[in-house]
C-alpha atoms as one frame of an Amber mdcrd trajectory, in Angstrom:
protein
 171.173 102.071 148.808 170.991 105.765 147.906 170.969 105.021 144.172 168.305
 102.343 144.662 166.026 104.673 146.614 166.402 107.479 144.062 165.642 104.942
 141.338 162.426 103.945 143.132 161.457 107.590 143.508 161.993 108.286 139.815
 160.114 105.118 138.842 157.143 106.347 140.861 157.028 109.477 138.699 156.972
 107.583 135.407 153.841 108.055 133.339 152.496 105.687 130.716 154.900 104.897
 127.901 153.768 106.380 124.589 154.782 104.158 121.699 155.222 105.690 118.245
 152.191 104.907 116.133 152.728 102.357 113.395 156.535 102.480 113.673 157.826
 100.391 110.754 160.247  97.532 111.153 163.821  98.825 111.262 166.020  98.694
 108.183 169.457  98.200 109.729 171.326  98.967 106.494 169.392 102.225 106.115
 170.167 102.983 109.761 173.896 102.495 109.121 173.785 104.909 106.178 171.761
 107.404 108.191 174.098 107.243 111.188 177.215 107.862 109.125 175.755 110.213
 106.510 173.256 112.522 108.217 175.674 113.990 110.747 175.549 111.741 113.836
 179.280 111.061 113.544 180.036 114.753 114.050 179.672 114.010 117.773 179.606
 110.216 118.036 182.106 107.542 117.048 181.874 106.004 113.572 181.572 102.236
 113.434 183.299  99.602 111.352 181.569  96.922 109.263 181.119  94.772 112.382
 179.461  97.624 114.292 182.465  98.303 116.540 183.108 101.938 117.416 186.188
 103.631 115.935 186.803 106.179 118.655 188.724 109.432 118.457 189.451 112.064
 121.075 186.327 113.963 122.012 183.865 111.396 120.638 180.726 110.651 122.620
 180.444 106.877 122.761 177.078 105.195 122.252 178.201 101.789 123.487 175.981
 102.197 126.549 172.723 102.471 124.572 171.678  98.785 124.703 171.854  98.865
 128.490 169.922 102.115 128.731 167.141 101.964 126.157 164.489  99.565 124.963
 163.993  99.897 121.211 160.664 101.752 121.408 162.070 104.172 123.992 165.084
 105.011 121.820 162.788 105.625 118.822 160.739 108.060 120.915 163.864 109.833
 122.140 165.325 110.215 118.633 162.066 111.671 117.324 162.080 114.451 119.932
 165.340 114.586 121.934 164.683 118.199 123.010 161.717 117.022 125.054 164.064
 115.079 127.319 167.096 117.368 126.930 165.960 120.931 126.197 169.540 122.199
 126.552 170.159 121.152 122.951 173.299 119.146 123.595 171.513 116.288 121.815
 169.769 118.102 118.952 166.766 117.133 116.876 168.023 115.591 113.628 164.673
 115.946 111.837 164.073 112.214 111.638 160.926 110.573 110.383 159.458 107.674
 112.380 160.826 105.269 109.767 164.308 106.799 110.013 164.253 106.772 113.835
 163.236 103.108 113.780 166.023 102.194 111.334 168.621 104.173 113.266 167.526
 102.466 116.483 167.747  99.076 114.791 171.330  99.810 113.751 172.477 101.230
 117.099 171.020  98.294 119.045 171.791  95.595 116.476 173.325  92.443 117.932
 173.206  93.754 121.498 171.372  91.911 124.271 167.989  93.377 125.099 168.084
  95.717 128.072 166.869  93.990 131.198 163.536  95.099 132.585 163.365  95.330
 136.342 160.367  93.644 137.940 160.949  95.585 141.121 158.040  97.849 141.988
 158.582 101.005 144.040 157.675 100.705 147.701 156.302 103.548 149.781 159.409
 103.455 151.982 161.761 103.424 149.004 159.973 106.275 147.263 160.000 108.403
 150.422 163.705 107.750 150.988 164.493 108.490 147.354 162.617 111.781 147.421
 164.674 112.903 150.410 167.924 111.715 148.800 167.057 113.497 145.559 167.057
 116.826 147.391 169.778 115.993 149.898 172.266 115.236 147.131 171.248 118.385
 145.268 169.859 116.619 142.190 167.410 119.521 141.989 170.287 121.836 141.051
 170.138 120.433 137.530 166.880 118.516 137.240 163.332 119.829 137.425 160.322
 117.785 138.419 156.663 118.373 137.628 157.580 121.312 135.389 159.072 123.131
 138.374 162.263 125.142 138.093 165.426 123.551 139.504 165.936 124.263 143.194
 169.538 125.428 143.421 171.422 125.388 146.695 174.304 127.776 146.332 177.748
 126.385 146.879 180.780 128.345 148.071 181.855 131.379 145.992 184.128 130.545
 143.068 187.001 132.560 144.529 186.828 130.418 147.693 187.008 127.052 145.953
 189.943 124.734 146.520 190.872 123.638 142.961 192.497 120.483 144.305 189.416
 119.163 146.107 185.796 118.340 145.448 184.768 117.442 141.906 188.184 118.621
 140.651 190.048 115.950 142.615 190.870 112.740 140.803 188.895 110.708 141.597
 186.322 112.699 143.620 185.479 111.201 147.004 182.536 112.974 148.607 181.723
 115.187 145.606 179.913 114.292 142.356 182.049 112.582 139.725 181.611 114.365
 136.393 184.207 112.096 134.757 186.363 115.059 133.795 189.518 114.384 131.833
 192.844 115.761 133.009 192.868 118.503 130.308 189.366 119.514 131.371 190.373
 119.666 135.020 193.432 121.774 134.157 191.292 124.169 132.096 188.781 124.621
 134.921 191.562 125.217 137.440 193.103 127.821 135.139 189.749 129.553 134.756
 189.233 129.630 138.524 192.694 131.121 139.008 192.067 133.999 136.594 189.893
 137.107 137.008 186.157 136.522 136.567 185.610 138.928 133.696 182.472 138.667
 131.564 183.255 137.242 128.132 183.048 139.505 125.100 180.345 138.980 122.485
 182.923 137.292 120.225 183.967 134.945 123.023 180.338 134.176 123.814 179.919
 133.031 120.212 183.000 130.812 120.498 181.684 129.307 123.716 178.230 128.649
 122.287 179.520 127.095 119.061 181.852 124.898 121.094 179.185 123.854 123.606
 176.797 122.818 120.832 179.669 121.362 118.772 178.710 123.406 115.714 182.432
 123.573 114.985 182.471 119.851 114.209 180.889 120.761 110.856 181.341 124.514
 110.409 184.405 126.751 110.231 184.253 130.068 112.054 187.193 132.409 111.481
 190.293 130.352 112.322 188.689 127.510 114.276 186.352 124.597 113.677 185.635
 122.563 110.569 185.291 118.919 109.581 188.083 116.774 111.038 190.250 114.837
 108.599 189.016 111.452 109.880 185.376 112.545 109.414 185.658 114.056 105.936
 184.841 110.767 104.212 181.361 110.713 105.800 180.164 113.991 104.250 178.374
 113.378 100.951 176.255 115.135  98.348 173.872 114.110  95.585 175.591 116.768
  93.435 179.222 115.720  93.847 180.258 117.728  90.777 179.615 120.926  92.720
 182.632 120.177  94.893 183.099 120.543  98.631 180.541 123.368  98.827 177.825
 120.797  98.091 178.858 118.361 100.829 180.617 120.378 103.572 178.407 122.677
 105.674 179.076 126.366 104.936 181.415 128.550 107.015 179.983 130.621 109.859
 182.578 133.369 109.399 180.768 136.747 109.247 177.459 134.847 109.160 175.782
 137.771 110.922 176.744 140.038 108.029 175.923 137.420 105.407 172.366 136.333
 106.206 169.311 138.453 106.751 168.186 138.125 110.397 164.834 136.631 109.444
 166.507 133.957 107.299 169.028 133.092 110.006 166.140 132.650 112.425 164.342
 130.361 109.974 167.449 128.182 109.671 168.077 128.034 113.420 164.496 127.742
 114.639 162.219 126.650 111.766 164.089 123.809 110.008 164.663 125.901 106.893
 166.789 124.021 104.378 168.240 125.455 101.190 170.765 122.779 100.164 168.728
 119.621  99.428 171.759 118.047  97.760 173.744 118.081 101.035 173.177 114.812
 102.893 174.466 116.074 106.240 171.574 117.649 108.111 171.373 120.904 110.023
 170.263 119.918 113.557 167.628 121.796 115.537 169.016 122.741 118.933 165.895
 124.413 120.323 165.181 127.918 121.489 166.720 127.472 124.940 170.129 126.563
 123.499 170.134 129.218 120.766 168.601 132.133 122.627 170.554 135.318 121.903
 172.922 133.725 119.363 171.526 135.541 116.280 171.871 138.858 118.109 175.497
 138.040 118.984 176.265 137.296 115.327 174.715 140.629 114.328 176.754 142.459
 116.966 180.104 140.891 116.096 180.008 140.300 112.345 180.663 143.296 110.105
 182.161 143.694 106.664 182.883 147.398 106.848 181.362 150.152 104.717 180.569
 149.288 101.124 178.328 150.657  98.419 175.810 147.810  98.486 173.893 147.082
  95.288 170.549 148.869  95.330 167.375 147.182  94.208 164.623 148.985  92.334
 162.178 147.401  94.779 162.538 146.390  98.421 160.814 143.045  98.572 160.018
 140.056  96.330 156.350 140.536  97.231 156.210 144.285  96.593 156.538 145.249
  92.901 157.853 148.660  92.003 155.126 151.228  91.386 155.643 152.648  87.855
 153.865 155.840  88.872 156.628 156.566  91.390 159.430 156.235  88.839 160.716
 158.785  86.403 161.131 157.925  82.731 164.884 157.754  83.278 164.462 155.323
  86.190 162.063 153.114  84.242 164.461 152.965  81.310 167.317 152.033  83.649
 165.271 149.286  85.325 164.263 147.823  81.974 167.884 147.921  80.837 169.053
 146.230  84.043 166.471 143.462  83.867 167.237 142.735  80.233 170.946 142.672
  81.054 170.412 140.356  84.030 168.503 137.907  81.827 171.485 137.844  79.476
 173.979 137.416  82.304 172.050 134.537  83.868 171.239 132.769  80.606 173.131
 130.733  78.053 174.159 133.832  76.083 175.924 135.433  79.057 177.563 133.976
  82.159 175.290 130.895  81.919 174.648 130.763  85.673 171.732 128.411  84.998
 174.127 125.711  83.814 175.069 125.100  87.469 172.208 126.686  89.446 168.482
 126.074  89.636 166.410 129.158  88.867 163.043 130.060  90.388 162.193 126.447
  91.103 163.312 125.110  87.720 166.176 122.644  87.779 169.339 123.359  85.870
 170.062 121.084  82.929 173.549 120.559  84.363 174.613 120.661  88.010 171.746
 121.558  90.322 173.240 124.111  92.655 171.389 126.371  95.063 168.404 128.172
  93.539 169.598 131.645  92.546 166.223 133.185  93.327 166.658 132.510  97.041
 169.558 134.978  97.136 167.445 138.032  97.906 165.507 136.258 100.642 168.645
 134.977 102.346 171.514 137.376 101.844 172.426 140.858 102.916 173.270 143.067
  99.932 176.742 144.095 101.099 177.836 140.484 101.463 176.310 139.628  98.072
 178.328 142.311  96.266 181.601 141.305  97.921 180.973 137.623  97.249 180.178
 138.145  93.564 183.405 140.071  93.089 185.532 137.368  94.731 183.761 134.083
  95.598 186.989 132.303  96.552 187.628 134.809  99.333 184.539 133.465 101.092
 184.685 129.820  99.987 188.287 128.808  99.197 188.331 126.145  96.510 184.845
 126.947  95.225 184.257 125.904  91.613 182.257 129.054  90.849 184.315 131.235
  88.456 185.146 134.834  89.249 183.316 136.785  86.560 184.607 140.127  87.865
 188.340 139.546  88.545 189.949 142.614  90.102 186.555 144.314  89.768 186.516
 144.102  85.962 183.604 142.458  84.134 184.343 139.466  81.904 181.183 140.106
  79.886 181.974 143.549  78.511 179.122 143.554  75.968 176.365 143.385  78.611
 175.387 146.601  80.447 178.474 148.287  78.980 180.750 146.029  81.012 179.914
 148.046  84.152 180.705 145.715  87.070 178.601 147.533  89.662 175.657 147.835
  87.291 175.807 144.137  86.386 175.808 143.062  90.032 173.053 145.544  90.811
 171.028 144.126  87.900 171.359 140.578  89.242 170.301 141.688  92.721 167.300
 143.510  91.276 166.227 140.409  89.339 166.580 138.204  92.409 164.316 140.636
  94.282 161.489 140.028  91.801 160.753 136.536  93.091 158.234 134.578  91.039
 157.630 137.526  88.716 161.179 137.409  87.319 161.408 136.352  83.684 163.232
 133.139  82.841 166.664 133.628  81.287 167.498 132.181  77.907 168.188 128.450
  78.012 165.866 127.629  80.914 163.221 125.083  79.983 160.776 123.503  82.412
 157.074 124.366  82.209 154.769 124.220  85.230 152.708 121.089  85.716 149.018
 121.106  86.508 148.111 119.075  89.602 144.713 117.423  89.129 142.477 116.255
  91.985 140.682 112.986  91.195 138.869 110.831  93.768 140.870 111.806  96.878
 142.023 115.098  98.406 145.532 116.291  97.569 147.893 118.249  99.818 150.744
 120.248  98.276 153.451 122.085 100.212 155.767 124.856  99.030 156.174 128.538
  98.347 153.151 130.428  97.098 152.015 133.991  96.589 148.771 133.136  98.425
 150.330 131.323 101.392 153.892 132.535 101.894 157.148 130.620 101.977 155.700
 127.715 103.994 152.436 127.312 102.129 150.086 124.343 102.159 147.423 123.864
  99.479 144.596 121.333  99.838 142.333 120.372  96.924 139.142 118.315  97.242
 137.247 116.250  94.681 134.545 118.466  93.262 136.788 121.524  92.939 136.825
 123.260  96.329 140.328 124.277  97.443 142.071 126.215 100.190 145.578 127.386
 101.129 147.164 127.707 104.577 150.197 129.749 105.650 152.109 127.442 108.012
 154.582 130.211 108.832 151.955 132.383 110.559 149.080 129.947 111.081 146.265
 131.299 108.916 143.908 130.005 106.250 144.787 132.462 103.488 142.957 131.583
 100.257 139.840 129.882  98.878 138.993 129.023  95.292 136.795 126.744  93.169
 137.591 124.773  90.053 140.999 123.469  89.071 143.606 123.029  91.790 147.168
 124.348  91.320 150.090 124.593  88.942 153.183 123.174  90.587 156.876 123.004
  89.866 157.852 119.417  90.561 161.577 120.131  90.196 161.794 123.050  92.592
 164.192 123.329  95.511 162.910 121.761  98.728 159.120 121.374  98.634 158.863
 123.490  95.476 156.095 125.971  94.819 152.445 126.120  93.822 150.068 128.687
  92.352 146.265 128.359  92.358 144.458 128.027  89.035 141.617 130.485  88.609
 140.106 133.250  90.720 141.222 133.274  94.343 139.536 134.853  97.367 142.440
 135.990  99.535 142.313 136.147 103.329 144.842 137.864 105.650 148.200 136.157
 106.213 148.739 137.561 109.723 148.654 135.307 112.800 145.064 134.133 113.203
 144.963 133.253 116.920 145.949 135.197 120.022 145.589 134.644 123.737 144.457
 138.045 125.011 141.799 139.463 127.298 141.338 142.882 125.710 138.630 142.885
 123.016 139.730 146.304 121.802 143.469 145.654 121.473 144.833 146.156 117.953
 145.601 142.963 116.092 149.373 142.545 115.542 149.916 142.478 111.796 152.717
 140.637 110.012 155.687 142.996 109.456 156.044 144.417 105.950 159.346 145.584
 104.514 159.622 148.630 102.292 162.224 150.528 100.311 162.790 152.796 103.298
 162.797 149.898 105.788 164.117 146.794 103.949 164.987 144.816 107.116 162.220
 142.816 108.770 161.683 144.528 112.160 160.225 141.380 113.739 161.754 138.226
 112.192 160.245 136.095 114.987 156.775 137.587 114.472 154.713 134.358 114.722
 156.752 132.974 117.611 156.521 136.246 119.501 152.736 135.878 119.440 152.727
 132.290 120.655 152.338 130.462 117.339 154.133 127.233 116.449 153.259 124.807
 113.641 153.297 121.155 114.747 152.576 119.328 111.483 149.664 117.512 109.893
 148.128 114.035 109.620 145.640 112.343 107.284 142.497 110.374 108.047 141.446
 107.269 106.111 139.851 109.461 103.414 143.151 111.388 102.940 141.678 114.550
 104.503 144.435 116.424 106.379 144.227 117.825 109.901 146.691 120.645 110.568
 148.024 120.933 114.109 149.546 124.052 115.615 149.795 125.881 118.898 148.829
 129.280 120.263 150.614 129.689 123.566 149.639 126.687 125.694 146.591 125.818
 123.566 146.891 123.112 120.909 144.677 123.589 117.856 143.647 120.921 115.361
 142.313 122.426 112.145 140.318 120.218 109.756 138.354 121.424 106.719 135.832
 119.407 104.715 133.731 120.324 101.663 129.924 120.248 101.834 127.404 120.584
  99.033 123.877 121.774  99.876 121.345 122.442  97.117 124.182 122.731  94.621
 126.122 125.243  96.745 129.648 124.326  97.820 130.758 125.160 101.342 134.026
 124.539 103.182 133.357 123.589 106.801 136.353 124.270 108.990 136.374 122.598
 112.417 138.781 124.023 114.984 139.395 121.714 117.959 141.168 123.071 121.034
 143.043 121.303 123.799 144.054 123.230 126.914 145.216 122.362 130.421 143.539
 125.438 131.886 140.631 127.748 131.051 141.620 130.559 128.693 140.248 133.145
 126.285 141.309 132.791 122.666 140.702 135.322 119.902 140.439 134.128 116.302
 140.688 136.713 113.509 138.554 135.155 110.783 138.763 137.912 108.179 139.742
 141.521 107.541 138.338 143.697 104.761 134.895 144.715 103.532 132.486 142.809
 105.793 128.707 143.005 106.174 126.702 141.429 108.985 123.723 139.401 107.746
 122.802 137.979 111.172 124.519 137.660 114.566 126.560 134.643 113.349 126.614
 135.125 109.556 128.817 137.607 107.703 129.348 138.437 104.058 132.367 139.726
 102.147 132.738 140.464  98.417 133.989 136.899  97.858 132.288 134.590 100.327
 129.843 134.187 103.195 130.950 133.055 106.673 128.832 131.259 109.256 130.274
 130.914 112.756 129.462 128.666 115.701 131.090 128.154 119.082 132.245 131.676
 119.899 131.232 135.316 120.259 131.804 137.278 117.014 133.185 140.816 117.240
 132.963 143.029 114.154 135.209 146.038 114.672 137.242 148.562 112.668 140.422
 147.098 111.214 143.860 148.598 111.606 144.904 147.381 108.151 142.903 149.812
 105.999 140.550 152.778 106.143 136.872 151.821 105.958 137.638 148.146 106.511
 136.527 145.877 109.331 137.904 142.780 110.963 135.852 139.870 112.227 137.286
 138.470 115.461 135.732 135.520 117.266 136.151 135.441 121.048 136.335 131.802
 122.123 136.126 130.668 125.751 138.446 127.689 126.088 137.683 125.321 128.977
 140.052 122.931 130.659 140.227 119.945 128.298 138.882 119.870 124.758 136.409
 122.075 122.892 135.675 123.135 119.319 134.060 125.685 117.032 133.289 125.797
 113.312 133.552 128.272 110.474 131.760 127.666 107.174 132.915 129.454 104.017
 130.535 129.604 101.059 132.100 131.079  97.936 129.927 133.606  96.111 129.686
 133.982  92.332
């Protein structure tokens, strides 16, 4: 009776069911491959050819799914499991709608359809269930209507009887958590010991165990792929060995990866090993909060003379005026030597690794030019001198055994100088010259009768750039990392590298009008507050001081969709306000204009500030402004032209937008000037 009343209460809270739009018919065979190959079996039981689970200790069975989910509901859950379970215990596996449909088809294949109750909640049942929900302390774990859980404190831990309550077997008047005997013994042992706060190292162990990261990753002397699961880990580059199919170790990960890169992997779906079929799940901010800081606190490699780069950042070239003749000669010598080392006349690294977006002619290992973005220099030097110490069994040769260079004719056989030269070249980013033996020219992407969207790295739009080209030759770029329209140009579209890692890269063809790449929207009430600029690294300060810069200012990119004419609408968020950003070309009296419509959706009134531009700006009328490259016309907000913090004598144009409850919009029109 209690369960029935609580069920009626919960049914009364159910909103309309949102079905995935245009979900394709499931491909059960594809679902089987996805289930066993993408990483599901790290936590759940594999299945035999008949679909029967092959269970091992610790597996989470999915045999109950047909009785719990209708097919459309399971598809919705798989597309966004963190919405229902923000704790991250069931992570987001980055599935497309097609993949979620196929996986659902496989998991529910051959099972009877879940029964649908025709019982409708009654007023009496709902009222009784609401009381029971609180009486039985369901609110200790579950929140309703976005309210925080209402926790009723139980007895102090040191007063608990470890033989009673939920630790008895089976529990009588207490909740049954279906604890195994080993789990009960462990909890009893913990209750019997002193309640000391865990160390940072132990906190890492606990977190990696709770999230089951150790089912795929090794950390120090624990974790790793179990022997009965090894067969399910695959790679499209099998010749690269286990490193291409087994997720990398987490040992000293805090000393290996730059903080900003680690955050991108954990929070922003960053992927650097496209050949690895097992996916890195997204556990959500709630589950991962504080973990990067714990890695940084615990993981150290000890003092080492890290290789020094002649420049601090891939986007900041060395200033020749600041270098002495001796330094310039050394840099030129290093860069020439690095080209030899990387190419087919030296160590021939490009025979196994992609380089700057160009695929290797042999095995297609991780792009070497991501090294500077990802790695900390001390780890890089140690790894280059002894790769097997960090990845036992790795097929990469040791080119500096016992610290002695194999290639003695390059850079005088100086080990430290050779490694420093490689690091310097990796820091150059797209400006680095191709080593000998690398052959793959850029390809021009041509817009014909429909718009084209291209994703990838770009100097005009950052690491998560989006370029959109329209018929007629009007183009723009958007930085999805920070949420800003960052470039406009006319004429031909972009040169792209079709064979690049991940989404590849693009570079505009022709003259570009660049806009700021800082966050473009803020929820703030102070018109005079300085705009928070994107952090910039330097030689003196090479570590990004704010790796979560866009998130810390409320920004999150939510994706994009196309209309029937293939025009994209970008969707992102600023705090609690959802923004849909759609740009269309207009031609008036032979003049081309890009009309950008910003549509806002908010559950409460708010004030939003939009930084449209920063630089040399002139006011032509209250709503029209001119820069050296284009003219802007604004509607739907109050423009504020004020001194900029980014440069002396420059201004920034900020639009103050009053956001009502519900939906609203404003427009910005950009007309490029000759």
